[in-house]
Amino acid sequence: IAGITQAPTSQILAAGRRMTLRCTQDMRHNAMYWYRQDLGLGLRLIHYSNTAGTTGKGEVPDGYSVSRANTDDFPLTLASAVPSQTSVYFCASSFGSGQPQHFGDGTRLSIL
Amino acid sequence: GQSLEQPSEVTAVEGAIVQINCTYQTSGFYGLSWYQQHDGGAPTFLSYNALDGLEETGRFSSFLSRSDSYGYLLLQELQMKDSASYFCAVRDPGNMLTFGGGTRLMVKP
């Protein structure tokens, strides 16, 4: 089934640890995005990639990094996790930037 | 930057019509999108308005007035399964989306 897959579905992590959230899509979408969702704040863009090999910063990029080595994969890395990064993280993709976005099921991350 | 305002919560009865408003302030605007998210689920795309007027998709319609920096989502013949959060989102000239805080719709029997 075509779609977008995130892993893990949930994780509890000690502060200071490094963590990579995985995101893979098989729809051959050019653009991919990472959002965090906190209660009452909606979705906030962390990083994005308009095409393989390029990335850009969103609204809340500090403490996060991304890479886009190929079309399908867009991992998000927390180099040294802090409790304020406790959130639900959604990966999304779209055929082109500006097109409707398709979201993964999210990763629920708790930093203790 | 962008800022969007929408009501935090709306309650309606099954079979009724409900309107969820969204006002925005933006430094650049290409269009307004709406997404639906059920509890514990992923956001799903509902509609997009780039021009003024009403767009209809089945029971859902979305309206935009660029001069008023205002839009709304209209849900008709409400069903229990429509209970969800609804987010408006502004598309900027860089093709990025900025989302509102969401409106939680509760449909009662």
PDB file of C-alpha atoms in Angstrom:
ATOM      1  CA  ILE A   1       0.000   0.000   0.000  1.00  0.00           C
ATOM      2  CA  ALA A   2       1.479   3.310  -1.096  1.00  0.00           C
ATOM      3  CA  GLY A   3       2.003   5.786   1.653  1.00  0.00           C
ATOM      4  CA  ILE A   4       4.326   7.263   4.193  1.00  0.00           C
ATOM      5  CA  THR A   5       5.798   5.260   7.063  1.00  0.00           C
ATOM      6  CA  GLN A   6       7.276   6.568  10.291  1.00  0.00           C
ATOM      7  CA  ALA A   7       9.308   4.646  12.862  1.00  0.00           C
ATOM      8  CA  PRO A   8       9.266   4.192  15.751  1.00  0.00           C
ATOM      9  CA  THR A   9       5.601   4.763  16.624  1.00  0.00           C
ATOM     10  CA  SER A  10       6.581   5.835  20.111  1.00  0.00           C
ATOM     11  CA  GLN A  11       9.747   6.194  22.158  1.00  0.00           C
ATOM     12  CA  ILE A  12      10.807   7.184  25.646  1.00  0.00           C
ATOM     13  CA  LEU A  13      14.267   8.699  25.667  1.00  0.00           C
ATOM     14  CA  ALA A  14      16.630   9.967  28.333  1.00  0.00           C
ATOM     15  CA  ALA A  15      17.690  13.586  28.046  1.00  0.00           C
ATOM     16  CA  GLY A  16      21.039  14.009  26.347  1.00  0.00           C
ATOM     17  CA  ARG A  17      20.645  10.945  24.140  1.00  0.00           C
ATOM     18  CA  ARG A  18      20.773  11.033  20.348  1.00  0.00           C
ATOM     19  CA  MET A  19      17.691   9.889  18.447  1.00  0.00           C
ATOM     20  CA  THR A  20      16.794   9.515  14.796  1.00  0.00           C
ATOM     21  CA  LEU A  21      13.169   9.382  13.676  1.00  0.00           C
ATOM     22  CA  ARG A  22      12.718   7.595  10.383  1.00  0.00           C
ATOM     23  CA  CYS A  23      10.382   8.540   7.557  1.00  0.00           C
ATOM     24  CA  THR A  24       9.958   6.706   4.254  1.00  0.00           C
ATOM     25  CA  GLN A  25       7.507   7.305   1.432  1.00  0.00           C
ATOM     26  CA  ASP A  26       6.864   5.252  -1.676  1.00  0.00           C
ATOM     27  CA  MET A  27       4.734   7.744  -3.587  1.00  0.00           C
ATOM     28  CA  ARG A  28       7.743   9.290  -5.407  1.00  0.00           C
ATOM     29  CA  HIS A  29       6.875  12.634  -3.874  1.00  0.00           C
ATOM     30  CA  ASN A  30       9.492  15.324  -4.348  1.00  0.00           C
ATOM     31  CA  ALA A  31       8.834  17.348  -1.200  1.00  0.00           C
ATOM     32  CA  MET A  32       9.017  16.105   2.401  1.00  0.00           C
ATOM     33  CA  TYR A  33       8.455  17.811   5.745  1.00  0.00           C
ATOM     34  CA  TRP A  34       8.845  17.288   9.469  1.00  0.00           C
ATOM     35  CA  TYR A  35       6.385  18.836  11.921  1.00  0.00           C
ATOM     36  CA  ARG A  36       5.966  18.694  15.659  1.00  0.00           C
ATOM     37  CA  GLN A  37       2.533  18.872  17.228  1.00  0.00           C
ATOM     38  CA  ASP A  38       2.012  20.151  20.734  1.00  0.00           C
ATOM     39  CA  LEU A  39      -1.349  20.605  22.418  1.00  0.00           C
ATOM     40  CA  GLY A  40      -2.982  23.881  21.399  1.00  0.00           C
ATOM     41  CA  LEU A  41      -0.182  24.847  19.052  1.00  0.00           C
ATOM     42  CA  GLY A  42      -1.173  22.956  15.960  1.00  0.00           C
ATOM     43  CA  LEU A  43       1.587  21.689  13.696  1.00  0.00           C
ATOM     44  CA  ARG A  44       4.866  23.562  13.490  1.00  0.00           C
ATOM     45  CA  LEU A  45       7.332  23.001  10.674  1.00  0.00           C
ATOM     46  CA  ILE A  46      10.794  21.866  11.781  1.00  0.00           C
ATOM     47  CA  HIS A  47      12.604  21.191   8.501  1.00  0.00           C
ATOM     48  CA  TYR A  48      11.636  20.544   4.917  1.00  0.00           C
ATOM     49  CA  SER A  49      13.092  19.269   1.666  1.00  0.00           C
ATOM     50  CA  ASN A  50      11.747  20.368  -1.714  1.00  0.00           C
ATOM     51  CA  THR A  51      13.727  17.699  -3.554  1.00  0.00           C
ATOM     52  CA  ALA A  52      16.369  15.066  -2.901  1.00  0.00           C
ATOM     53  CA  GLY A  53      19.690  16.640  -1.959  1.00  0.00           C
ATOM     54  CA  THR A  54      18.211  19.863  -0.574  1.00  0.00           C
ATOM     55  CA  THR A  55      16.883  20.797   2.858  1.00  0.00           C
ATOM     56  CA  GLY A  56      15.621  23.945   4.525  1.00  0.00           C
ATOM     57  CA  LYS A  57      14.753  25.250   7.967  1.00  0.00           C
ATOM     58  CA  GLY A  58      11.201  25.701   9.101  1.00  0.00           C
ATOM     59  CA  GLU A  59       9.709  27.596  12.002  1.00  0.00           C
ATOM     60  CA  VAL A  60      11.345  25.605  14.845  1.00  0.00           C
ATOM     61  CA  PRO A  61      14.600  24.017  13.575  1.00  0.00           C
ATOM     62  CA  ASP A  62      16.838  24.410  16.643  1.00  0.00           C
ATOM     63  CA  GLY A  63      18.020  21.112  18.104  1.00  0.00           C
ATOM     64  CA  TYR A  64      17.054  19.139  14.988  1.00  0.00           C
ATOM     65  CA  SER A  65      18.824  18.136  11.792  1.00  0.00           C
ATOM     66  CA  VAL A  66      17.689  16.374   8.631  1.00  0.00           C
ATOM     67  CA  SER A  67      19.156  14.824   5.509  1.00  0.00           C
ATOM     68  CA  ARG A  68      17.663  13.891   2.145  1.00  0.00           C
ATOM     69  CA  ALA A  69      20.035  11.492   0.417  1.00  0.00           C
ATOM     70  CA  ASN A  70      17.306  10.073  -1.833  1.00  0.00           C
ATOM     71  CA  THR A  71      13.677  10.679  -2.784  1.00  0.00           C
ATOM     72  CA  ASP A  72      12.138   8.177  -0.384  1.00  0.00           C
ATOM     73  CA  ASP A  73      13.823   8.821   2.970  1.00  0.00           C
ATOM     74  CA  PHE A  74      13.861  11.888   5.207  1.00  0.00           C
ATOM     75  CA  PRO A  75      15.228  11.124   8.697  1.00  0.00           C
ATOM     76  CA  LEU A  76      15.041  13.624  11.548  1.00  0.00           C
ATOM     77  CA  THR A  77      17.817  13.603  14.154  1.00  0.00           C
ATOM     78  CA  LEU A  78      17.835  15.005  17.660  1.00  0.00           C
ATOM     79  CA  ALA A  79      21.540  15.300  18.468  1.00  0.00           C
ATOM     80  CA  SER A  80      21.086  15.712  22.229  1.00  0.00           C
ATOM     81  CA  ALA A  81      17.468  15.390  23.318  1.00  0.00           C
ATOM     82  CA  VAL A  82      15.955  17.826  25.823  1.00  0.00           C
ATOM     83  CA  PRO A  83      12.596  17.551  27.662  1.00  0.00           C
ATOM     84  CA  SER A  84      11.115  20.440  25.604  1.00  0.00           C
ATOM     85  CA  GLN A  85      11.366  18.186  22.571  1.00  0.00           C
ATOM     86  CA  THR A  86       8.695  15.933  24.011  1.00  0.00           C
ATOM     87  CA  SER A  87       6.037  16.023  21.313  1.00  0.00           C
ATOM     88  CA  VAL A  88       4.307  14.125  18.542  1.00  0.00           C
ATOM     89  CA  TYR A  89       6.350  14.255  15.355  1.00  0.00           C
ATOM     90  CA  PHE A  90       4.721  13.981  11.946  1.00  0.00           C
ATOM     91  CA  CYS A  91       6.456  13.421   8.653  1.00  0.00           C
ATOM     92  CA  ALA A  92       4.628  14.513   5.505  1.00  0.00           C
ATOM     93  CA  SER A  93       5.222  14.486   1.777  1.00  0.00           C
ATOM     94  CA  SER A  94       3.752  16.140  -1.296  1.00  0.00           C
ATOM     95  CA  PHE A  95       4.200  15.710  -5.025  1.00  0.00           C
ATOM     96  CA  GLY A  96       5.571  19.218  -5.239  1.00  0.00           C
ATOM     97  CA  SER A  97       6.033  22.017  -2.760  1.00  0.00           C
ATOM     98  CA  GLY A  98       2.672  23.707  -2.365  1.00  0.00           C
ATOM     99  CA  GLN A  99       0.702  20.554  -3.196  1.00  0.00           C
ATOM    100  CA  PRO A 100      -1.548  18.823  -0.618  1.00  0.00           C
ATOM    101  CA  GLN A 101       0.512  17.071   2.002  1.00  0.00           C
ATOM    102  CA  HIS A 102       0.162  13.421   3.003  1.00  0.00           C
ATOM    103  CA  PHE A 103       1.043  12.658   6.617  1.00  0.00           C
ATOM    104  CA  GLY A 104       2.485   9.629   8.353  1.00  0.00           C
ATOM    105  CA  ASP A 105       0.925   8.260  11.526  1.00  0.00           C
ATOM    106  CA  GLY A 106       3.368  10.099  13.766  1.00  0.00           C
ATOM    107  CA  THR A 107       5.998   9.292  16.371  1.00  0.00           C
ATOM    108  CA  ARG A 108       5.168  10.003  20.001  1.00  0.00           C
ATOM    109  CA  LEU A 109       8.421  10.993  21.686  1.00  0.00           C
ATOM    110  CA  SER A 110       8.880  11.546  25.412  1.00  0.00           C
ATOM    111  CA  ILE A 111      12.155  12.961  26.717  1.00  0.00           C
ATOM    112  CA  LEU A 112      12.767  12.368  30.421  1.00  0.00           C
TER     113      LEU A 112
ATOM    114  CA  GLY B   1       5.453  35.870   9.705  1.00  0.00           C
ATOM    115  CA  GLN B   2       2.097  34.204   9.779  1.00  0.00           C
ATOM    116  CA  SER B   3      -0.557  33.958  12.475  1.00  0.00           C
ATOM    117  CA  LEU B   4      -3.906  32.206  12.274  1.00  0.00           C
ATOM    118  CA  GLU B   5      -6.877  32.237  14.609  1.00  0.00           C
ATOM    119  CA  GLN B   6      -9.631  29.657  14.811  1.00  0.00           C
ATOM    120  CA  PRO B   7     -11.988  28.704  17.643  1.00  0.00           C
ATOM    121  CA  SER B   8     -10.587  26.078  19.973  1.00  0.00           C
ATOM    122  CA  GLU B   9     -13.799  24.086  20.210  1.00  0.00           C
ATOM    123  CA  VAL B  10     -17.192  23.772  18.497  1.00  0.00           C
ATOM    124  CA  THR B  11     -20.093  21.493  19.412  1.00  0.00           C
ATOM    125  CA  ALA B  12     -22.983  20.536  17.114  1.00  0.00           C
ATOM    126  CA  VAL B  13     -25.623  17.837  16.807  1.00  0.00           C
ATOM    127  CA  GLU B  14     -25.783  15.071  14.264  1.00  0.00           C
ATOM    128  CA  GLY B  15     -27.434  16.170  11.010  1.00  0.00           C
ATOM    129  CA  ALA B  16     -26.742  19.857  11.622  1.00  0.00           C
ATOM    130  CA  ILE B  17     -24.510  22.305   9.751  1.00  0.00           C
ATOM    131  CA  VAL B  18     -21.415  23.781  11.366  1.00  0.00           C
ATOM    132  CA  GLN B  19     -19.035  26.508  10.234  1.00  0.00           C
ATOM    133  CA  ILE B  20     -15.430  26.726  11.461  1.00  0.00           C
ATOM    134  CA  ASN B  21     -13.876  30.132  10.913  1.00  0.00           C
ATOM    135  CA  CYS B  22     -10.244  31.007  10.333  1.00  0.00           C
ATOM    136  CA  THR B  23      -8.713  34.474  10.222  1.00  0.00           C
ATOM    137  CA  TYR B  24      -5.114  35.035   9.312  1.00  0.00           C
ATOM    138  CA  GLN B  25      -2.429  37.697   9.296  1.00  0.00           C
ATOM    139  CA  THR B  26       0.334  37.030   6.858  1.00  0.00           C
ATOM    140  CA  SER B  27       3.347  38.605   5.214  1.00  0.00           C
ATOM    141  CA  GLY B  28       2.666  36.565   2.076  1.00  0.00           C
ATOM    142  CA  PHE B  29      -0.321  34.493   1.007  1.00  0.00           C
ATOM    143  CA  TYR B  30      -0.906  31.951  -1.736  1.00  0.00           C
ATOM    144  CA  GLY B  31      -3.873  30.061  -0.356  1.00  0.00           C
ATOM    145  CA  LEU B  32      -5.721  28.511   2.563  1.00  0.00           C
ATOM    146  CA  SER B  33      -5.903  24.777   3.243  1.00  0.00           C
ATOM    147  CA  TRP B  34      -7.977  22.713   5.640  1.00  0.00           C
ATOM    148  CA  TYR B  35      -6.923  19.457   7.282  1.00  0.00           C
ATOM    149  CA  GLN B  36      -8.852  17.001   9.451  1.00  0.00           C
ATOM    150  CA  GLN B  37      -7.286  15.026  12.277  1.00  0.00           C
ATOM    151  CA  HIS B  38      -9.025  12.364  14.355  1.00  0.00           C
ATOM    152  CA  ASP B  39      -7.747  11.735  17.872  1.00  0.00           C
ATOM    153  CA  GLY B  40      -4.520   9.761  17.724  1.00  0.00           C
ATOM    154  CA  GLY B  41      -4.470   9.913  13.935  1.00  0.00           C
ATOM    155  CA  ALA B  42      -2.659  11.698  11.163  1.00  0.00           C
ATOM    156  CA  PRO B  43      -3.847  14.951   9.585  1.00  0.00           C
ATOM    157  CA  THR B  44      -5.584  14.429   6.240  1.00  0.00           C
ATOM    158  CA  PHE B  45      -6.079  17.022   3.521  1.00  0.00           C
ATOM    159  CA  LEU B  46      -9.623  18.307   2.998  1.00  0.00           C
ATOM    160  CA  SER B  47      -9.530  21.355   0.746  1.00  0.00           C
ATOM    161  CA  TYR B  48      -7.545  24.253  -0.676  1.00  0.00           C
ATOM    162  CA  ASN B  49      -8.665  27.739  -1.718  1.00  0.00           C
ATOM    163  CA  ALA B  50      -6.376  29.997  -3.706  1.00  0.00           C
ATOM    164  CA  LEU B  51      -9.074  32.329  -5.012  1.00  0.00           C
ATOM    165  CA  ASP B  52     -12.053  34.019  -3.391  1.00  0.00           C
ATOM    166  CA  GLY B  53     -15.212  31.983  -3.243  1.00  0.00           C
ATOM    167  CA  LEU B  54     -16.640  28.661  -2.250  1.00  0.00           C
ATOM    168  CA  GLU B  55     -15.175  25.232  -3.050  1.00  0.00           C
ATOM    169  CA  GLU B  56     -17.488  22.258  -2.505  1.00  0.00           C
ATOM    170  CA  THR B  57     -16.452  18.656  -1.974  1.00  0.00           C
ATOM    171  CA  GLY B  58     -19.366  16.477  -0.954  1.00  0.00           C
ATOM    172  CA  ARG B  59     -20.611  17.438   2.500  1.00  0.00           C
ATOM    173  CA  PHE B  60     -17.665  19.771   3.047  1.00  0.00           C
ATOM    174  CA  SER B  61     -17.232  23.255   1.579  1.00  0.00           C
ATOM    175  CA  SER B  62     -14.490  25.806   2.092  1.00  0.00           C
ATOM    176  CA  PHE B  63     -14.679  29.544   1.557  1.00  0.00           C
ATOM    177  CA  LEU B  64     -12.030  32.219   1.186  1.00  0.00           C
ATOM    178  CA  SER B  65     -12.105  36.013   1.197  1.00  0.00           C
ATOM    179  CA  ARG B  66      -8.611  37.309   0.533  1.00  0.00           C
ATOM    180  CA  SER B  67      -9.629  40.939   1.105  1.00  0.00           C
ATOM    181  CA  ASP B  68     -10.895  40.047   4.598  1.00  0.00           C
ATOM    182  CA  SER B  69      -8.057  37.579   5.366  1.00  0.00           C
ATOM    183  CA  TYR B  70     -10.785  35.138   6.316  1.00  0.00           C
ATOM    184  CA  GLY B  71     -11.945  31.694   5.443  1.00  0.00           C
ATOM    185  CA  TYR B  72     -14.222  29.012   6.773  1.00  0.00           C
ATOM    186  CA  LEU B  73     -14.918  25.323   6.543  1.00  0.00           C
ATOM    187  CA  LEU B  74     -18.577  24.335   6.305  1.00  0.00           C
ATOM    188  CA  LEU B  75     -19.647  20.839   7.242  1.00  0.00           C
ATOM    189  CA  GLN B  76     -23.181  19.789   6.324  1.00  0.00           C
ATOM    190  CA  GLU B  77     -25.285  16.812   7.420  1.00  0.00           C
ATOM    191  CA  LEU B  78     -22.960  16.229  10.336  1.00  0.00           C
ATOM    192  CA  GLN B  79     -22.153  12.648  11.227  1.00  0.00           C
ATOM    193  CA  MET B  80     -20.610  11.241  14.389  1.00  0.00           C
ATOM    194  CA  LYS B  81     -17.479  10.361  12.422  1.00  0.00           C
ATOM    195  CA  ASP B  82     -16.939  14.078  11.742  1.00  0.00           C
ATOM    196  CA  SER B  83     -15.875  14.505  15.378  1.00  0.00           C
ATOM    197  CA  ALA B  84     -12.240  15.498  14.946  1.00  0.00           C
ATOM    198  CA  SER B  85      -9.912  18.478  15.003  1.00  0.00           C
ATOM    199  CA  TYR B  86      -9.856  20.763  11.982  1.00  0.00           C
ATOM    200  CA  PHE B  87      -6.848  22.897  11.095  1.00  0.00           C
ATOM    201  CA  CYS B  88      -6.625  25.799   8.704  1.00  0.00           C
ATOM    202  CA  ALA B  89      -3.216  26.422   7.169  1.00  0.00           C
ATOM    203  CA  VAL B  90      -1.821  29.300   5.145  1.00  0.00           C
ATOM    204  CA  ARG B  91       0.403  28.549   2.169  1.00  0.00           C
ATOM    205  CA  ASP B  92       3.096  31.200   1.823  1.00  0.00           C
ATOM    206  CA  PRO B  93       5.082  32.247  -1.271  1.00  0.00           C
ATOM    207  CA  GLY B  94       7.768  29.735  -0.284  1.00  0.00           C
ATOM    208  CA  ASN B  95       5.092  27.018  -0.492  1.00  0.00           C
ATOM    209  CA  MET B  96       5.354  26.292   3.215  1.00  0.00           C
ATOM    210  CA  LEU B  97       2.291  25.752   5.395  1.00  0.00           C
ATOM    211  CA  THR B  98       1.665  27.531   8.677  1.00  0.00           C
ATOM    212  CA  PHE B  99      -1.090  25.848  10.676  1.00  0.00           C
ATOM    213  CA  GLY B 100      -3.617  27.309  13.071  1.00  0.00           C
ATOM    214  CA  GLY B 101      -4.031  25.821  16.532  1.00  0.00           C
ATOM    215  CA  GLY B 102      -6.981  23.690  15.435  1.00  0.00           C
ATOM    216  CA  THR B 103     -10.696  23.533  16.205  1.00  0.00           C
ATOM    217  CA  ARG B 104     -11.980  20.516  18.040  1.00  0.00           C
ATOM    218  CA  LEU B 105     -15.434  19.579  16.693  1.00  0.00           C
ATOM    219  CA  MET B 106     -17.653  17.450  18.874  1.00  0.00           C
ATOM    220  CA  VAL B 107     -20.745  15.997  17.203  1.00  0.00           C
ATOM    221  CA  LYS B 108     -23.446  14.890  19.594  1.00  0.00           C
ATOM    222  CA  PRO B 109     -26.343  12.526  18.835  1.00  0.00           C
TER     223      PRO B 109
END
